[in-house]
Coordinates of C-alpha atoms and ligand atoms in Angstrom, one line a residue:
X16 CA 0.0 0.0 0.1
X17 CA 1.1 3.6 -1.0
X18 CA 0.4 6.9 0.5
X19 CA 1.2 10.0 -1.5
X20 CA 1.2 13.4 0.1
X21 CA -0.6 16.0 -2.1
X22 CA -0.8 18.9 0.4
X23 CA 0.2 20.2 4.0
X24 CA 3.6 18.6 3.9
X25 CA 7.1 20.2 3.3
X26 CA 6.5 22.9 6.0
X27 CA 2.9 23.8 4.3
X28 CA -0.1 24.1 6.4
X29 CA -3.0 24.3 3.8
X30 CA -3.9 22.1 1.1
X31 CA -4.3 18.6 3.2
X32 CA -4.8 15.9 0.9
X33 CA -3.6 12.3 0.8
X34 CA -3.9 9.6 -2.0
X35 CA -4.2 6.1 -0.4
X36 CA -3.6 3.3 -3.0
X37 CA -4.0 -0.3 -2.4
X38 CA -4.1 -3.3 -4.8
X39 CA -7.9 -2.7 -5.2
X40 CA -8.8 0.7 -4.2
X41 CA -7.7 4.5 -4.7
X42 CA -9.2 6.8 -2.3
X43 CA -8.3 10.3 -1.0
X44 CA -8.2 11.5 2.8
X45 CA -9.3 15.2 2.9
X46 CA -8.7 17.4 -0.5
X47 CA -8.4 20.8 0.7
X48 CA -7.3 24.2 -0.7
X49 CA -4.1 25.9 -0.7
X50 CA -4.3 29.4 1.0
X51 CA -2.3 32.5 1.6
X52 CA -1.6 34.5 -1.6
X53 CA -1.1 34.0 -5.0
X54 CA 1.6 31.6 -4.9
X55 CA -0.2 29.2 -2.6
X56 CA -3.3 29.5 -4.8
X57 CA -1.5 28.6 -8.0
X58 CA -1.1 25.0 -6.4
X59 CA -5.0 24.7 -6.3
X60 CA -5.2 22.0 -9.1
X61 CA -6.4 18.5 -9.2
X62 CA -4.3 16.4 -6.9
X63 CA -1.5 14.8 -8.8
X64 CA -2.1 11.2 -9.7
X65 CA -5.8 11.0 -8.6
X66 CA -7.7 11.0 -11.5
X67 CA -11.3 12.2 -10.5
X68 CA -13.2 9.3 -12.3
X69 CA -10.6 6.8 -10.7
X70 CA -10.7 7.8 -7.0
X71 CA -13.5 5.7 -5.4
X72 CA -14.1 7.9 -2.4
X73 CA -13.1 10.9 -0.3
X74 CA -13.0 11.0 3.4
X75 CA -13.0 14.0 5.3
X76 CA -11.5 14.8 8.7
X77 CA -13.5 18.3 9.1
X78 CA -15.2 20.9 7.3
X79 CA -12.5 23.6 7.2
X80 CA -11.4 25.1 3.5
X81 CA -8.0 24.0 3.6
X82 CA -9.4 20.4 4.2
X83 CA -12.4 20.4 1.6
X84 CA -11.7 23.2 -0.9
X85 CA -10.5 21.1 -3.7
X86 CA -13.8 18.5 -3.4
X87 CA -15.9 20.5 -5.4
X88 CA -13.0 20.7 -8.0
X89 CA -12.9 17.1 -8.3
X90 CA -16.4 17.1 -9.0
X91 CA -16.3 19.4 -11.6
X92 CA -13.8 17.3 -13.2
X93 CA -15.7 14.1 -13.0
X94 CA -15.6 12.6 -9.6
X95 CA -18.8 10.6 -8.8
X96 CA -17.3 8.5 -6.1
X97 CA -18.8 8.6 -2.4
X98 CA -17.8 11.5 0.0
X99 CA -17.5 9.9 3.7
X100 CA -18.1 12.4 6.5
X101 CA -19.8 13.3 9.8
X102 CA -23.0 15.0 8.9
X103 CA -21.8 18.1 10.8
X104 CA -18.6 18.2 8.4
X105 CA -20.8 18.1 5.4
X106 CA -23.2 21.0 6.6
X107 CA -20.3 23.3 7.6
X108 CA -18.1 22.7 4.7
X109 CA -21.3 23.5 2.7
X110 CA -21.5 27.0 4.1
X111 CA -17.6 27.6 3.6
X112 CA -17.3 26.3 0.1
X113 CA -20.3 28.1 -0.8
X114 CA -18.7 31.3 0.4
X115 CA -15.6 30.3 -1.2
X116 CA -17.5 29.5 -4.5
X117 CA -19.2 32.9 -4.7
X118 CA -15.9 34.8 -3.8
X119 CA -14.2 33.0 -6.5
X120 CA -16.7 33.8 -9.2
X121 CA -16.7 37.6 -8.1
X122 CA -12.9 37.5 -8.4
X123 CA -13.0 36.0 -11.8
X124 CA -15.7 38.4 -12.9
X125 CA -13.5 41.3 -11.6
X126 CA -10.3 40.1 -13.1
X127 CA -11.8 39.3 -16.7
X128 CA -13.5 42.8 -16.7
X129 CA -10.5 44.7 -15.7
X130 CA -7.4 42.7 -17.0
X131 CA -8.8 40.5 -20.0
X132 CA -7.3 41.3 -23.5
X133 CA -8.4 40.1 -26.7
X134 CA -6.7 36.7 -27.5
X135 CA -6.4 35.8 -23.9
X136 CA -8.4 33.0 -22.0
X137 CA -11.1 34.2 -19.5
X138 CA -10.2 33.5 -15.9
X139 CA -12.4 31.0 -14.5
X140 CA -13.3 30.3 -11.2
X141 CA -12.0 26.9 -9.5
X142 CA -15.5 25.8 -9.3
X143 CA -19.3 26.9 -9.0
X144 CA -21.7 27.0 -6.2
X145 CA -23.5 23.9 -8.0
X146 CA -20.4 21.8 -7.6
X147 CA -20.5 22.4 -4.0
X148 CA -24.2 21.7 -4.0
X149 CA -23.6 18.4 -5.6
X150 CA -21.4 17.2 -2.8
X151 CA -24.7 16.6 -0.8
X152 CA -25.7 14.0 -3.5
X153 CA -22.2 12.1 -3.0
X154 CA -22.4 12.0 0.5
X155 CA -22.3 9.4 2.9
X156 CA -22.8 10.4 6.6
X157 CA -20.7 8.5 9.2
X158 CA -21.1 8.0 12.7
X159 CA -18.2 8.5 15.5
X160 CA -16.9 5.4 16.7
X161 CA -18.1 2.7 14.3
X162 CA -16.1 1.1 11.5
X163 CA -17.5 1.8 8.0
X164 CA -16.8 -0.2 4.9
X165 CA -15.2 2.0 2.5
X166 CA -14.1 -0.1 -0.5
X167 CA -13.4 -4.1 -1.0
X168 CA -10.3 -3.9 1.0
X169 CA -10.7 -0.7 3.2
X170 CA -12.5 0.0 6.5
X171 CA -12.4 3.3 8.4
X172 CA -13.7 4.9 11.8
X173 CA -13.9 8.4 12.7
X174 CA -13.1 9.6 16.5
X175 CA -13.7 12.9 18.1
X176 CA -10.8 15.4 17.3
X177 CA -12.0 18.4 19.1
X178 CA -11.2 21.1 16.7
X179 CA -14.4 22.2 15.4
X180 CA -18.1 20.5 15.3
X181 CA -18.2 17.1 13.8
X182 CA -14.1 17.0 13.4
X183 CA -12.7 13.6 13.5
X184 CA -9.3 11.6 13.3
X185 CA -9.7 8.9 11.0
X186 CA -8.4 5.2 11.3
X187 CA -7.7 3.2 8.1
X188 CA -7.9 -0.5 8.1
X189 CA -6.5 -2.2 5.1
X190 CA -6.6 -6.1 4.1
X191 CA -3.6 -6.9 2.1
X192 CA -2.3 -10.3 1.4
X193 CA -4.5 -11.5 4.2
X194 CA -3.0 -9.2 6.7
X195 CA -4.3 -5.9 8.5
X196 CA -2.6 -2.7 8.3
X197 CA -3.7 0.4 10.3
X198 CA -3.1 3.9 9.4
X199 CA -3.9 6.6 11.6
X200 CA -4.6 10.3 10.5
X201 CA -5.0 12.9 13.3
X202 CA -6.4 15.5 11.1
X203 CA -6.6 18.8 13.0
X204 CA -6.5 18.2 16.7
X205 CA -8.2 20.9 19.1
X206 CA -6.6 21.7 22.4
X207 CA -8.1 19.5 25.4
X208 CA -9.3 22.7 27.3
X209 CA -11.4 24.3 24.6
X210 CA -14.9 24.8 25.9
X211 CA -18.0 23.7 23.8
X212 CA -16.3 20.7 21.8
X213 CA -15.6 17.5 23.3
X214 CA -12.0 16.6 23.9
X215 CA -10.4 14.7 21.3
X216 CA -10.2 10.9 21.7
X217 CA -7.4 8.4 21.1
X218 CA -6.5 5.6 18.9
X219 CA -4.4 2.9 20.4
X220 CA -2.6 1.0 17.6
X221 CA -1.5 1.9 14.3
X222 CA 1.5 0.9 11.8
X223 CA 1.7 4.4 10.2
X224 CA 0.5 7.4 11.9
X225 CA 0.1 11.1 10.1
X226 CA 0.0 13.7 12.5
X227 CA -0.3 17.3 12.6
X228 CA 2.1 19.7 14.0
X229 CA 0.8 23.3 13.8
X230 CA 1.9 24.3 17.3
X231 CA 4.4 21.4 17.7
X232 CA 6.6 24.5 19.3
X233 CA 4.3 26.0 21.5
X234 CA 2.5 25.5 24.7
X235 CA -0.3 27.7 25.0
X236 CA -1.3 30.3 27.4
X237 CA -4.0 29.0 29.7
X238 CA -7.6 28.9 28.5
X239 CA -9.0 30.2 31.8
X240 CA -6.6 33.2 32.0
X241 CA -7.7 34.1 28.5
X242 CA -11.4 33.9 29.3
X243 CA -10.5 36.0 32.7
X244 CA -8.8 38.6 30.7
X245 CA -12.0 38.6 27.9
X246 CA -14.1 38.9 31.4
X247 CA -12.2 42.0 32.4
X248 CA -12.8 43.6 29.1
X249 CA -16.4 42.8 28.8
X250 CA -16.9 44.1 32.3
X251 CA -15.0 47.4 31.8
X252 CA -17.3 47.9 28.5
X253 CA -20.5 47.0 30.5
X254 CA -19.7 49.5 33.0
X255 CA -18.2 52.5 31.2
X256 CA -20.0 52.0 27.7
X257 CA -18.5 52.0 24.4
X258 CA -18.1 49.2 21.5
X259 CA -16.4 46.0 21.6
X260 CA -15.4 45.0 18.0
X261 CA -14.2 41.5 17.5
X262 CA -12.8 40.4 14.0
X263 CA -13.8 36.6 13.9
X264 CA -13.7 33.6 12.0
X265 CA -17.3 32.6 11.3
X266 CA -17.0 29.1 12.4
X267 CA -15.7 27.9 15.8
X268 CA -14.4 31.0 17.2
X269 CA -17.8 33.1 16.9
X270 CA -19.7 30.5 18.8
X271 CA -17.0 30.2 21.4
X272 CA -17.2 33.9 22.2
X273 CA -21.2 33.7 22.2
X274 CA -20.9 30.8 24.6
X275 CA -18.8 32.8 27.0
X276 CA -20.6 35.8 26.9
X277 CA -24.1 33.8 27.6
X278 CA -22.0 32.1 30.5
X279 CA -21.3 35.5 31.7
X280 CA -24.6 36.8 31.6
X281 CA -26.3 33.8 33.0
X282 CA -24.1 33.6 36.0
X283 CA -24.6 37.1 36.7
X284 CA -20.8 38.0 36.3
X285 CA -21.5 40.7 33.6
X286 CA -24.6 43.0 33.4
X287 CA -25.8 42.2 30.0
X288 CA -25.6 44.4 27.0
X289 CA -26.6 43.6 23.2
X290 CA -24.1 41.4 21.5
X291 CA -24.7 41.5 17.4
X292 CA -23.5 38.7 15.2
X293 CA -23.1 40.6 12.1
X294 CA -22.1 37.9 9.6
X295 CA -24.4 35.6 7.7
X296 CA -22.1 33.0 7.5
X297 CA -21.5 33.0 11.3
X298 CA -25.2 32.9 11.7
X299 CA -25.9 29.9 9.7
X300 CA -22.6 28.1 11.4
X301 CA -24.3 28.9 14.7
X302 CA -27.7 27.2 13.5
X303 CA -25.5 24.0 12.9
X304 CA -24.1 24.2 16.3
X305 CA -27.4 24.8 18.0
X306 CA -29.0 21.8 16.0
X307 CA -26.3 19.4 16.9
X308 CA -25.9 19.8 20.8
X309 CA -25.4 16.3 21.4
X310 CA -21.7 16.7 20.1
X311 CA -20.9 19.6 22.8
X312 CA -19.1 18.7 25.8
X313 CA -20.0 18.2 29.3
X314 CA -19.6 21.5 30.5
X315 CA -21.9 22.9 28.1
X316 CA -24.8 20.5 29.1
X317 CA -24.1 21.2 32.9
X318 CA -24.7 25.0 32.2
X319 CA -27.6 24.2 30.0
X320 CA -29.1 22.3 32.8
X321 CA -28.6 25.3 34.9
X322 CA -30.5 27.3 32.4
X323 CA -27.6 29.3 30.6
X324 CA -29.0 28.3 27.0
X325 CA -30.7 29.0 24.8
X326 CA -29.1 32.4 24.6
X327 CA -31.4 35.2 25.2
X328 CA -32.6 37.0 21.9
X329 CA -32.8 40.3 23.6
X330 CA -29.1 40.4 23.9
X331 CA -27.9 38.3 21.2
X332 CA -29.0 39.7 18.0
X333 CA -28.3 38.4 14.4
X334 CA -27.5 40.9 11.8
X335 CA -28.2 39.2 8.3
X336 CA -28.7 42.2 5.5
X337 CA -26.1 44.6 4.6
X338 CA -28.7 47.2 5.8
X339 CA -28.8 46.0 9.3
X340 CA -25.0 45.9 9.5
X341 CA -24.8 49.5 8.4
X342 CA -27.6 50.4 11.0
X343 CA -25.1 49.3 13.8
X344 CA -23.1 52.7 13.2
X345 CA -26.0 54.4 14.9
X346 CA -26.3 51.8 17.9
X347 CA -24.8 53.4 21.0
X348 CA -22.9 51.5 23.5
X349 CA -22.2 49.3 25.7
X350 CA -22.5 46.6 22.8
X351 CA -20.4 44.0 21.1
X352 CA -19.8 43.4 17.3
X353 CA -18.7 40.1 16.1
X354 CA -18.0 40.3 12.3
X355 CA -15.7 39.0 9.6
X356 CA -13.1 38.8 8.2
X357 CA -10.9 37.3 11.2
X358 CA -7.6 38.9 10.0
X359 CA -9.5 42.4 9.1
X360 CA -8.6 41.8 5.3
X361 CA -12.2 42.2 4.2
X362 CA -15.8 41.9 5.3
X363 CA -18.0 43.9 7.3
X364 CA -15.7 44.3 10.4
X365 CA -13.6 47.0 8.1
X366 CA -16.8 49.2 8.2
X367 CA -17.2 49.3 12.0
X368 CA -13.4 49.8 12.4
X369 CA -13.5 52.6 10.2
X370 CA -16.4 54.3 12.0
X371 CA -15.1 53.3 15.6
X372 CA -11.1 53.2 15.5
X373 CA -10.9 56.9 16.3
X374 CA -13.0 56.7 19.5
X375 CA -11.0 56.2 22.9
X376 CA -14.2 54.3 24.2
X377 CA -13.8 51.5 21.4
X378 CA -12.2 48.1 22.3
X379 CA -11.0 45.9 19.7
X380 CA -10.6 42.5 20.8
X381 CA -8.1 40.4 18.6
X382 CA -8.8 36.6 19.2
X383 CA -7.3 34.9 16.4
X384 CA -4.0 34.6 14.3
X385 CA -3.1 37.8 12.4
X386 CA -0.8 37.3 9.3
X387 CA 2.1 39.5 8.5
X388 CA 1.0 42.8 6.6
X389 CA -2.8 42.3 7.3
X390 CA -4.7 45.0 9.0
X391 CA -5.2 43.0 12.0
X392 CA -1.8 42.5 12.5
X393 CA -1.4 46.4 12.1
X394 CA -3.5 46.9 15.0
X395 CA -2.0 44.2 17.1
X396 CA 1.4 45.9 16.4
X397 CA -0.3 49.2 17.9
X398 CA 0.0 51.2 14.8
X399 CA -1.0 54.8 15.2
X400 CA -2.9 55.1 12.1
X401 CA -4.3 52.5 9.8
X402 CA -5.7 52.8 6.0
X403 CA -9.1 51.6 5.4
X404 CA -11.0 52.3 2.2
X405 CA -8.2 54.7 1.2
X406 CA -9.0 56.8 4.2
X407 CA -6.1 57.1 6.9
X408 CA -7.8 56.6 10.4
X409 CA -6.1 57.4 13.8
X410 CA -6.3 54.6 16.1
X411 CA -7.7 55.9 19.4
X412 CA -9.4 52.6 20.5
X413 CA -8.0 50.2 22.8
X414 CA -6.4 47.0 21.2
X415 CA -6.6 43.9 23.2
X416 CA -4.9 40.7 22.0
X417 CA -6.0 37.4 23.4
X418 CA -3.7 34.5 22.6
X419 CA -5.1 31.7 24.1
X420 CA -8.2 30.9 22.0
X421 CA -6.6 28.8 19.4
X422 CA -8.4 25.7 17.9
X423 CA -5.2 23.7 17.5
X424 CA -3.7 21.6 20.1
X425 CA -0.5 23.0 21.7
X426 CA 2.8 20.8 22.3
X427 CA 1.5 19.2 25.2
X428 CA -1.8 18.0 23.9
X429 CA -0.1 16.7 20.8
X430 CA 2.2 14.7 22.9
X431 CA -0.7 13.3 24.8
X432 CA -2.6 12.6 21.7
X433 CA 0.4 10.4 20.3
X434 CA 1.4 8.8 23.6
X435 CA -1.5 6.4 23.2
X436 CA -0.2 5.1 19.8
X437 CA 3.5 5.1 20.8
X438 CA 3.5 1.6 22.5
X439 CA 2.4 0.2 19.1
X440 CA 5.7 1.7 17.6
X441 CA 4.3 3.0 14.4
X442 CA 6.1 4.8 11.7
X443 CA 5.3 8.5 12.1
X444 CA 5.0 11.5 9.7
X445 CA 4.6 14.7 10.7
X446 CA 2.5 17.0 8.7
X447 CA 0.4 20.4 8.6
X448 CA 3.1 22.4 10.4
X449 CA 5.9 25.0 9.3
X450 CA 9.3 23.5 9.6
X451 CA 10.1 25.2 12.8
X452 CA 7.3 23.6 14.9
X453 CA 7.5 20.2 13.3
X454 CA 11.1 19.8 13.8
X455 CA 10.9 20.6 17.3
X456 CA 7.7 18.2 17.5
X457 CA 9.9 15.6 15.7
X458 CA 12.7 15.8 18.3
X459 CA 10.4 15.7 21.5
X460 CA 8.6 12.4 19.9
X461 CA 12.2 10.9 19.4
X462 CA 13.3 11.7 22.9
X463 CA 10.3 10.8 24.6
X464 CA 9.0 7.6 22.8
X465 CA 12.3 6.5 20.7
X466 CA 10.7 7.0 17.3
X467 CA 12.2 8.9 14.6
X468 CA 9.4 10.7 12.8
X469 CA 9.6 11.4 9.1
X470 CA 9.1 14.8 7.8
X471 CA 7.7 14.5 4.3
X472 CA 7.5 16.8 1.5
X473 CA 4.6 17.2 -1.0
X474 CA 4.9 14.6 -3.7
X475 CA 6.4 12.2 -1.3
X476 CA 5.3 8.5 -1.2
X477 CA 5.1 6.5 2.0
X478 CA 4.9 2.6 1.7
X479 CA 4.1 0.1 4.3
Ligands
ZN90 ZN1 -8.9 22.8 10.7

C-alpha cells in the first residue's frame, strides 16, 4: 500500500490531501485548498495522480477549507465516488465552500472585466456553487466510533478530534495479502481545554500515523487566563459604555465567544448588553452548532441544565442584511459586534473599524492569528493610524490581543494524543506544520518515545 502526500507537507500548513492506493482501491483523505496568497493559490490543481473518475471515495476529517476546498474541483472534473464525512462536517463545509465559490466567481468576474485582453483565455473560478451543492448527492454520513466499509479492502473509523463541530481523526484498516494494516490520520486536533467541543479521543494501535504539528513548538497560554482577561474587558465595557469590536472567523471562534458571553450573563458575572452577530455565515454556522448539541461537551450540558442556554434573543442579535449591518453605526454602546473577516482583510468588520477606531471608548479584541501585513496585525502592533478604504484613520481605540483561544492543540496536547499510539511503535509522519514547529515536535517524539518521525515533502510516497 502506498500513500502519496498531496498537500500540507514540506512545511506547508494548507492543502491537506493524501492519496491512499492499495491493490484494489484508490481513495483520498481530505482534499483541501492551498491558502495564503497567489503563490499558494496557484497550487490549487487537481491532486496529482488522483484521476477524478478513478478515485473511489473521499474521506473528510473536518469542514475547514484547507481540508475540503478541492472536493468541488474534483466534482467539476468528473468525480462521482462517495464522500464520507460526519453530517456536521458536510453542513459546515457547505457553508464554507458556498462562500468560497461565490468569492471566486466575483474575483474571476472582476479580473476579466479589468485585465482581460483579446486573445487571452478568460479567468475561470475553480468551481461554482452547483459543484458544492452536488457534494450532498455524493455524501455518505458516518457516525463516530463505528468502522465503516469504504471499499472492498478498506474500512475506516472516525473518532472525535475536538477541533471544530463534527471534526474527526480517521483510522484506516486495510486488508492486504491476508494481513491487516492500520493507518491513523490525526486530522486537525483541538486543545483539550477548549470549551464547547468534546476533547479529542485516542487511537491505540497503528502501523503508520500522520500527525498534525501546527503548534508543535508552542505551549498555549492557559485557557482560563484568556477567558478571565476577556471577562475583564467585557465588564469594563458594561460599566463604561463603548463598543467592543471583534474580528472573528465565522465558524468555531464566533460560537465560542457567544458561549462565553451567555455564560457571563446567565451567571450574573456581567451586566448584559447587546451582542450583534454581524455575519450571515456565522449565523448559519451557529444554527449548525445549535442543531447538534449532542456533540458538545459536558460543561456545556451542565450550564444548559442550569438554564444558561438557549441564549437570550434580547441580547444576542443577528444581523443578516447589509442594511442591518450599516444600522449598527447608529447603535450606542455598550455593545459588542462580532464580524468577519478574522484578519480584517475584508468583510463587514472593516466598516465598523472605520467608524469606531477613532473613538477612545472603543475596544478592539483580537482573538485569532493575524498574518504579516494584514490590517489585524497592524492593530496588534499598535499602529497609530491605519488605512481603510483609502482613508487614514487614527487608532484611538484600545486594542487587546488574546492569544489563548486557539483551535489547534499545543505541544503538550499533541504529545498526549500520540502517547496512546506510541506503544504500538508506528511509523510517524509529521504534517500540517511549518518546518520550525514540526522539527521541534519531531525531536520531542524521538526523545520521549524513541521513534524518529518522517518529515515528508509534498509529492512524497510512503509505503507500508
Ligand atoms: Zn482545521
